[in-house]
GROMACS .gro file of C-alpha atoms in nm:
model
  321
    1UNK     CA    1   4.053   3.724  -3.394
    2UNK     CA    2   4.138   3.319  -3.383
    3UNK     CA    3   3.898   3.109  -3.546
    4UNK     CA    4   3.748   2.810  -3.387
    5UNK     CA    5   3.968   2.496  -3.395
    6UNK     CA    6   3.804   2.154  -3.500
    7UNK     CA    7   3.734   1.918  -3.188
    8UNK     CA    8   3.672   1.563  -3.135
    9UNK     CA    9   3.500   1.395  -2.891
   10UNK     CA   10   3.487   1.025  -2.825
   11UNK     CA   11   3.177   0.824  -2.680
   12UNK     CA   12   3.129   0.479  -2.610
   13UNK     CA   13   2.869   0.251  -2.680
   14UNK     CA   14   2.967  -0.031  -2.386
   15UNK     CA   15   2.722  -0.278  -2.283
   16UNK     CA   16   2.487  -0.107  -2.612
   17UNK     CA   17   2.455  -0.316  -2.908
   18UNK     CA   18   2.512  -0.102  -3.176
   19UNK     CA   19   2.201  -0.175  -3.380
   20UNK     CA   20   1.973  -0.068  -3.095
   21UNK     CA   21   2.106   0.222  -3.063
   22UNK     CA   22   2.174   0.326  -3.443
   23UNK     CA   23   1.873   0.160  -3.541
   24UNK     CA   24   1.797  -0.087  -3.817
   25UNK     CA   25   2.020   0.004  -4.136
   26UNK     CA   26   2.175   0.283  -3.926
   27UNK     CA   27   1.826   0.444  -3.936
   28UNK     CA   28   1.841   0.632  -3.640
   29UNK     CA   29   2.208   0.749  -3.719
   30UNK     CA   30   2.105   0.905  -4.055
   31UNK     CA   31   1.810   1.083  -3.872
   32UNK     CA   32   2.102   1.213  -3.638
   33UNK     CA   33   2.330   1.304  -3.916
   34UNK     CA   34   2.080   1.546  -4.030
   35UNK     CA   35   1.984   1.665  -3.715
   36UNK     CA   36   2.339   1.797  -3.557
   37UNK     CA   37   2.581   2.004  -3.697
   38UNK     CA   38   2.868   1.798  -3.585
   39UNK     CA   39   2.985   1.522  -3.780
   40UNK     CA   40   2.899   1.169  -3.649
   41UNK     CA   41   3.169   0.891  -3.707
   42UNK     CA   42   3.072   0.532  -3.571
   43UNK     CA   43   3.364   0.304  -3.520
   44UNK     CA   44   3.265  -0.023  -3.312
   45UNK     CA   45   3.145   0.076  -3.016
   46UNK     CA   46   3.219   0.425  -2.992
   47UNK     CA   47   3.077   0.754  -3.199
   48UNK     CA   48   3.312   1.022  -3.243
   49UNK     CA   49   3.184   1.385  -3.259
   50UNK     CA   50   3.406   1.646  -3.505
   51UNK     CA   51   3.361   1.968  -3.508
   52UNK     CA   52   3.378   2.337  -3.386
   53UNK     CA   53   3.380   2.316  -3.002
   54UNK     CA   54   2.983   2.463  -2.944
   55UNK     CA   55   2.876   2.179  -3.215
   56UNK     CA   56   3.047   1.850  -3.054
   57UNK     CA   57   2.963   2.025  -2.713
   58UNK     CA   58   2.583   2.024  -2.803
   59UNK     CA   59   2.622   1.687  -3.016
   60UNK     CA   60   2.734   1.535  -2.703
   61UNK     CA   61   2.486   1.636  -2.491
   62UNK     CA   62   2.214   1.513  -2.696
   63UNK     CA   63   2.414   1.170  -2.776
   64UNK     CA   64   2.483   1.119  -2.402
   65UNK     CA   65   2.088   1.160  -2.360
   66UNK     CA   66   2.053   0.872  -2.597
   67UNK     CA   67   2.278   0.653  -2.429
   68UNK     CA   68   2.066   0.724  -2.125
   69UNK     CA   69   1.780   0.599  -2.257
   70UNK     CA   70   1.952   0.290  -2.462
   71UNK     CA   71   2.083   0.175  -2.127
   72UNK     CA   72   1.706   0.240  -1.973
   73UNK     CA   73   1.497   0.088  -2.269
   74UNK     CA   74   1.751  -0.137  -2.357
   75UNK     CA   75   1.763   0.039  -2.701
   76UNK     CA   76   1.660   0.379  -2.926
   77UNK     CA   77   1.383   0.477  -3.142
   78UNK     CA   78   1.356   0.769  -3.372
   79UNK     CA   79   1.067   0.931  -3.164
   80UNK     CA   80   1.299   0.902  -2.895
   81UNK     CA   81   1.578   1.123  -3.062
   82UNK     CA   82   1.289   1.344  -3.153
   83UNK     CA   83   1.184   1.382  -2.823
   84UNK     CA   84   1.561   1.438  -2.696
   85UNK     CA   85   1.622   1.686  -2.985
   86UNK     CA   86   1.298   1.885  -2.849
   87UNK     CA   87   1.424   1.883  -2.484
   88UNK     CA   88   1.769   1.996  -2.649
   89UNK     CA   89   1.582   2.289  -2.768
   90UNK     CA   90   1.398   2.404  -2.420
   91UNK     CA   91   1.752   2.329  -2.225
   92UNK     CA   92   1.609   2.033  -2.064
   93UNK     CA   93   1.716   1.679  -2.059
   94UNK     CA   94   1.558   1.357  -2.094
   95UNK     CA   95   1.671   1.207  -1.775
   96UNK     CA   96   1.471   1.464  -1.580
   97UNK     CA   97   1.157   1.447  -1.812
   98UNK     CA   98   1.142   1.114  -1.901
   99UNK     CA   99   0.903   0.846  -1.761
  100UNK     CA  100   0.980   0.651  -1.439
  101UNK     CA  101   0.983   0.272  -1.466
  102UNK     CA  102   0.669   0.295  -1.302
  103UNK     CA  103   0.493   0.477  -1.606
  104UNK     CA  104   0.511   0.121  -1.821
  105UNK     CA  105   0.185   0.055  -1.945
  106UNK     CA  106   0.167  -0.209  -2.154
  107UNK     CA  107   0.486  -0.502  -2.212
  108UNK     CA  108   0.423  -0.603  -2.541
  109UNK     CA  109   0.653  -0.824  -2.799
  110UNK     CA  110   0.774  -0.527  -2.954
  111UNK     CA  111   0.850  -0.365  -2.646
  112UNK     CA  112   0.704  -0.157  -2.366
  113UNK     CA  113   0.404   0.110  -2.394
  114UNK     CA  114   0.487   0.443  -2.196
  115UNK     CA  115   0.433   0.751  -2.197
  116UNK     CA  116   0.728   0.935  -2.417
  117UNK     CA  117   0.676   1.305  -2.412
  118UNK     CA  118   0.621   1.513  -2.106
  119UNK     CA  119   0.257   1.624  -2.268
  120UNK     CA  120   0.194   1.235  -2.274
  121UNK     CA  121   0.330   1.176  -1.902
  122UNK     CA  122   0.076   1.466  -1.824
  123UNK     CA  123  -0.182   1.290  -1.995
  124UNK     CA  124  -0.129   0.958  -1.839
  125UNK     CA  125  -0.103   1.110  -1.477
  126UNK     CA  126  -0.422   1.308  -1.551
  127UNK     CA  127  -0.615   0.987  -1.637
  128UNK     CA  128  -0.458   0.789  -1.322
  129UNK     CA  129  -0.627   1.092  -1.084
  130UNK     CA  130  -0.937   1.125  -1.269
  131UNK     CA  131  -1.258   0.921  -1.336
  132UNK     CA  132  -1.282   1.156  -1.672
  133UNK     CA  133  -1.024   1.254  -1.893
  134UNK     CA  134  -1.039   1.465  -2.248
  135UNK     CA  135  -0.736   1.442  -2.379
  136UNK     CA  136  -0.718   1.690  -2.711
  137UNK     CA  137  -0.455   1.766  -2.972
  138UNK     CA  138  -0.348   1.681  -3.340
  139UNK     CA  139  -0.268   1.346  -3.506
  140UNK     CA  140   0.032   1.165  -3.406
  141UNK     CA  141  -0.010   1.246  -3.038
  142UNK     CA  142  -0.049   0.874  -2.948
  143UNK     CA  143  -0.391   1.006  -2.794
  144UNK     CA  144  -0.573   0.671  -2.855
  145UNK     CA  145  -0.335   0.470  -2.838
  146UNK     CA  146  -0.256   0.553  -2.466
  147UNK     CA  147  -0.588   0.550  -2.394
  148UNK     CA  148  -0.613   0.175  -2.532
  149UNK     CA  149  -0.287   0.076  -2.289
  150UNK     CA  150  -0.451   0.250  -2.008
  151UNK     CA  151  -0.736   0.044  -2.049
  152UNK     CA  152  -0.588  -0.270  -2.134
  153UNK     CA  153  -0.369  -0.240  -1.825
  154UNK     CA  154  -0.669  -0.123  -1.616
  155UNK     CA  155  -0.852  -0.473  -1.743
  156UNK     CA  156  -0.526  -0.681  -1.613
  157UNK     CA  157  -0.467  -0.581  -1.292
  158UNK     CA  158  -0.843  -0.624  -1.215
  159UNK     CA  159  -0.963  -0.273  -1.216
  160UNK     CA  160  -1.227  -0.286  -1.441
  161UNK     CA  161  -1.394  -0.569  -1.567
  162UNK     CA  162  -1.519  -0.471  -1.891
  163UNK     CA  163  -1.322  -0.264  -2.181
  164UNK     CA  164  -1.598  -0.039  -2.418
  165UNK     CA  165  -1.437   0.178  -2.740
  166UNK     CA  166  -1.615   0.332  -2.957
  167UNK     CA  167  -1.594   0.597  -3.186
  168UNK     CA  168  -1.864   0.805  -3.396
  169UNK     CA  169  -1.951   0.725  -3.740
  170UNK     CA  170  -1.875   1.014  -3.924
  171UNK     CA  171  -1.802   1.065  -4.307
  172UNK     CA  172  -1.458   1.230  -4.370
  173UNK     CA  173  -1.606   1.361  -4.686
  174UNK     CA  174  -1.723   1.019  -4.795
  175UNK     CA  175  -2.071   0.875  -4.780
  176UNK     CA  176  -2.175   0.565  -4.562
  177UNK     CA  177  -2.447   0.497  -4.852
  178UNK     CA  178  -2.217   0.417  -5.143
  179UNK     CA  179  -2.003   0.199  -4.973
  180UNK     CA  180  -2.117  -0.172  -5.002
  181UNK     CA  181  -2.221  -0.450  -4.736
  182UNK     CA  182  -2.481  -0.439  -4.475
  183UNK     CA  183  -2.446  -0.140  -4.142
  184UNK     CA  184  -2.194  -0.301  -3.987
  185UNK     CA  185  -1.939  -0.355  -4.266
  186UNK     CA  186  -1.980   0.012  -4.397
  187UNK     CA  187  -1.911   0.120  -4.014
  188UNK     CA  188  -1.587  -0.135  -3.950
  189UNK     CA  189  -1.337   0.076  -4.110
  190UNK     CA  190  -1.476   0.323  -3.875
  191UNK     CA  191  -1.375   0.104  -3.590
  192UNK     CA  192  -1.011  -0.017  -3.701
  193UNK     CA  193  -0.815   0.159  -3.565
  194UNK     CA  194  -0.935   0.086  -3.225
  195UNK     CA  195  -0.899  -0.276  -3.338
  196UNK     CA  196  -0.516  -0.219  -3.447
  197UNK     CA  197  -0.438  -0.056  -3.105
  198UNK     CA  198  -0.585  -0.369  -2.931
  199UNK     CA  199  -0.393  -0.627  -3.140
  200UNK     CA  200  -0.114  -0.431  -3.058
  201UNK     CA  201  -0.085  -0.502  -2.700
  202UNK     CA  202  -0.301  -0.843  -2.697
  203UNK     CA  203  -0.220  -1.138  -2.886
  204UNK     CA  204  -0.481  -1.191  -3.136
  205UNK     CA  205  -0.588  -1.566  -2.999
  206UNK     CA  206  -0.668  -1.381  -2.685
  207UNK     CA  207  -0.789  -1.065  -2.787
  208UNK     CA  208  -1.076  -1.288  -2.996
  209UNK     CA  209  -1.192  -1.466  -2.700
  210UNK     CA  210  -1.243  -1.107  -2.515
  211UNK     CA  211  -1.469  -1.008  -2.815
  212UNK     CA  212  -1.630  -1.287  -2.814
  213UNK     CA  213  -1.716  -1.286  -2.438
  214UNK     CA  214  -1.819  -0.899  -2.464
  215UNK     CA  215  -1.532  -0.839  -2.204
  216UNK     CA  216  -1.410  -0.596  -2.529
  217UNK     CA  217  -1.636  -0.422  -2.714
  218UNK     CA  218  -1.574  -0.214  -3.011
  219UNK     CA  219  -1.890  -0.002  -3.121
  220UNK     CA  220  -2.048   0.266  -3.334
  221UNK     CA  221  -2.132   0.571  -3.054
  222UNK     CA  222  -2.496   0.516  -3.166
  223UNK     CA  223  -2.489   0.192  -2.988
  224UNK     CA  224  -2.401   0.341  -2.615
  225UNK     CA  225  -2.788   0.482  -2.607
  226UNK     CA  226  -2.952   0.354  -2.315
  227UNK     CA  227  -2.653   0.180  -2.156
  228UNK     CA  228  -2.548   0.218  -1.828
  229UNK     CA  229  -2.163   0.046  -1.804
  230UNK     CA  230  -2.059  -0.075  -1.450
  231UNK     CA  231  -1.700  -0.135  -1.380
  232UNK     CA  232  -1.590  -0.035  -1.715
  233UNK     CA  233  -1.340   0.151  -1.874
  234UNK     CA  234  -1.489   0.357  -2.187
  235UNK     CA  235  -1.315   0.516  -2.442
  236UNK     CA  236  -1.475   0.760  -2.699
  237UNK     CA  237  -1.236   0.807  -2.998
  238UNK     CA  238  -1.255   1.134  -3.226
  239UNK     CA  239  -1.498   1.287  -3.061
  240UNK     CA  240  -1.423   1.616  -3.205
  241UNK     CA  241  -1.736   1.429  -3.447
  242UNK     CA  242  -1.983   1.412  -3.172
  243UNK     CA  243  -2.264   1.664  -3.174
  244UNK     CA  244  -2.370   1.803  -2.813
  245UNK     CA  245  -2.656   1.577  -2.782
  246UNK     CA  246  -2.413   1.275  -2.855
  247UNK     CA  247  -2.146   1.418  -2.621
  248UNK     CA  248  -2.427   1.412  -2.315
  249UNK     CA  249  -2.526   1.107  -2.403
  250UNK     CA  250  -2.203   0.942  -2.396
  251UNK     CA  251  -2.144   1.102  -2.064
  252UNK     CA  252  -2.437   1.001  -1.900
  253UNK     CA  253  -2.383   0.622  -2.007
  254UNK     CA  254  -2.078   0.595  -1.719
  255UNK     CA  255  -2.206   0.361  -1.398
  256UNK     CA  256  -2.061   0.255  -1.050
  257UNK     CA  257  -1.670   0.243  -1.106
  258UNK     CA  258  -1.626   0.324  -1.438
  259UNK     CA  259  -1.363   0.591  -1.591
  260UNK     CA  260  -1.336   0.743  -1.947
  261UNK     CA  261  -1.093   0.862  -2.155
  262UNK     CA  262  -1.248   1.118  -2.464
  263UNK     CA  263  -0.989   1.170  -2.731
  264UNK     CA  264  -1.001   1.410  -3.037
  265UNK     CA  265  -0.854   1.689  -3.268
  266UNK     CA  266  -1.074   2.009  -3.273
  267UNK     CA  267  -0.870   2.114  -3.606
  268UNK     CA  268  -1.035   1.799  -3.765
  269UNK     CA  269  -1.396   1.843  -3.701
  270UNK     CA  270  -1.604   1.663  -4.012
  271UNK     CA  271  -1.911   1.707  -3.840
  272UNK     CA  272  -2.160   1.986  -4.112
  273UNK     CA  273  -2.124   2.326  -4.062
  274UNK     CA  274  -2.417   2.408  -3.844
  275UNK     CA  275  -2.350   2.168  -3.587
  276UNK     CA  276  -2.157   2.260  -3.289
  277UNK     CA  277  -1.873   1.989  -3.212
  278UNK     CA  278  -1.940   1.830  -2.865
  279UNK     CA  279  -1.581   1.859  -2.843
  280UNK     CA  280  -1.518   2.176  -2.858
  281UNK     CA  281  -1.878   2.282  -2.609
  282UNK     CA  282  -1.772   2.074  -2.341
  283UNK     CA  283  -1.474   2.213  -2.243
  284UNK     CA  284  -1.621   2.511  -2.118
  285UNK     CA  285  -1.938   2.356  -1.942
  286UNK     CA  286  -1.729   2.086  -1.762
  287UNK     CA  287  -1.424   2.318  -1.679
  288UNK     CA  288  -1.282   2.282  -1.294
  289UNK     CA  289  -1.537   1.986  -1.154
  290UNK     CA  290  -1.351   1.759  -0.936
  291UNK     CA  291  -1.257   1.432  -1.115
  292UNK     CA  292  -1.317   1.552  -1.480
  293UNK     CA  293  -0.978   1.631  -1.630
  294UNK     CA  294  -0.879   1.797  -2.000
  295UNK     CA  295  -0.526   1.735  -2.132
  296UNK     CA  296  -0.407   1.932  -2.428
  297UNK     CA  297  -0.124   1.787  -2.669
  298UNK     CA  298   0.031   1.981  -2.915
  299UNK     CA  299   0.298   1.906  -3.222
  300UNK     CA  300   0.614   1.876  -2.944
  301UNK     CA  301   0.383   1.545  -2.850
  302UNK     CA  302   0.402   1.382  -3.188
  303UNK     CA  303   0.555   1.044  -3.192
  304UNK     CA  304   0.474   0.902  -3.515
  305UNK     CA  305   0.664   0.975  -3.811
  306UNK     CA  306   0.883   1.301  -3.779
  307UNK     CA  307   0.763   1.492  -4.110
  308UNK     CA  308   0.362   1.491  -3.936
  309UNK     CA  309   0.504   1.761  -3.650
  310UNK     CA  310   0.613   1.942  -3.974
  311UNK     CA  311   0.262   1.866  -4.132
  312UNK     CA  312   0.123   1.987  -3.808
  313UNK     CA  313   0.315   2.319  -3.774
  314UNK     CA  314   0.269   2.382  -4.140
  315UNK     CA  315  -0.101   2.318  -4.146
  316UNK     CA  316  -0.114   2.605  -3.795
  317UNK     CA  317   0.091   2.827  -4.004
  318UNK     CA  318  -0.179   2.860  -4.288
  319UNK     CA  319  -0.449   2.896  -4.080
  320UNK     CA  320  -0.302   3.164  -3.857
  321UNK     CA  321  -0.267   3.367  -4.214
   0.00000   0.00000   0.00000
């Protein structure tokens, strides 16, 4: 029987600067490199794919994918060749999963907020057709931070009026009482990384004027009791650490045009043993009402750094043992 002969393919980069799509310091092309079995060769403004004829023909599939998306984004990130790698794997491809135009969020300076997975996309739709949305899965999902762009965009085009995050204060295995300052410095680090979403996607200037006005409010959970929040969009972050009693509560806060978003990881729960995660209880009390939606993520949804799907999977692994 004849072995394989070596093939080459040729594709071009026109109209692509190269460092979009390779990324700084050829970043994304290294993350390639180790990704396909073909060998990648970068010349100008064309890649050439060598190889045995089933490894350039699958190289080129997922490097034409990129291209798509360059030409579309007007350049490539390394969740994006994640996310093209993972459609690679199902036989999909990114030009029929990816987001429309339409599913921009947020325009920011470093570039647009969309959704970038299909999971996301179905997490983003879900929250466009409902009033209520729990949207559950591990770290890295970009859980809250969609739910901040929804929000934020909801608050520009006039939607809402007012913008309400908050987040219980629960210790991670730490203790509230040995960390110094007054209540609300020991809860602030709480509460940052709603903040770092927000300065994300509104210039800080601005984004200081909202707080200042109320028309943003970042908050312990505690502070929602009694409330009732007209024309607001509310967002409850890692509520996986809200008891039952907390979870009701926060429910029952929502007034005349309001929506929520509730993220959390139910694999993270820090809340003690004997109390049942509001989380977790509500998903089976709230299950098929009209305008209430739940939106699970899992590891294919990760868009941070590429080794926490790994983390993710491993962590699953163990516990399934």
């Amino acid at each position: 029987m004849n072995e394989p002969v070596p093939v080459e393919k040729r594709i071009g980069l026109r109209g692509i600067d190269p460092v979009d799509f390779l990324g700084a310091q050829d970043a994304n092309l290294r993350l390639l490199e180790g990704e396909l079995d073909a060998q990648v060769i970068v010349r100008g403004h064309e890649i050439i794919l060598r190889g045995l004829p089933e490894q350039v023909e699958q190289a080129e599939q997922i490097i034409s994918e990129l291209v798509y998306l360059a030409n579309r984004n007007g350049r490539v990130i390394a969740q994006d060749i994640e996310t093209v790698l993972r459609m690679n794997e199902k036989g999909g491809t990114m030009a029929e999963a990816a987001p429309s135009a339409e599913s921009v969020l947020v325009y920011t300076k470093g570039g647009v907020i969309k959704p970038r997975t299909p999971g996301q996309e179905e997490y983003v739709a879900s929250a466009q057709k409902n009033d209520i949305v729990f949207a559950i899965g591990p770290a890295g999902t970009g859980k809250t931070f969609l739910a901040v762009a929804m929000a934020v965009a909801a608050l520009r085009d006039h939607l809402v009026d007012r913008l309400i995050l908050c987040r219980p204060a629960v210790e991670a295995g730490e203790s509230l009482g040995f960390l110094p300052g007054d209540f609300r410095e020991k809860v602030d680090p709480y509460l940052r990384p709603l903040y770092d979403a927000l300065h994300d996607m509104i210039p800080g200037d601005k984004l200081r004027r909202l707080i200042e006005t109320r028309v943003v409010e970042i908050v312990p959970l505690a502070y929602m009791r009694g409330r009732t929040l007209n024309n607001c969009f509310v967002i409850l972050d890692e509520a996986q650490n809200t008891t039952a009693a907390q979870m009701k509560m926060f429910l029952t806060r929502l007034g005349v045009n309001s929506r929520a978003i509730i993220t959390g990881d139910i694999t993270q729960i820090d809340l003690p043993d004997s109390a049942v995660s509001g989380l977790v209880q509500i998903q089976s009390i709230l299950k098929g009402i009209d305008g209430i939606g739940f939106c699970y993520l899992t590891d294919r949804d990760v868009v941070r750094h590429q080794l926490v799907r790994q983390i993710i999977k491993a962590y699953e692994t163990l516990k399934q043992t």
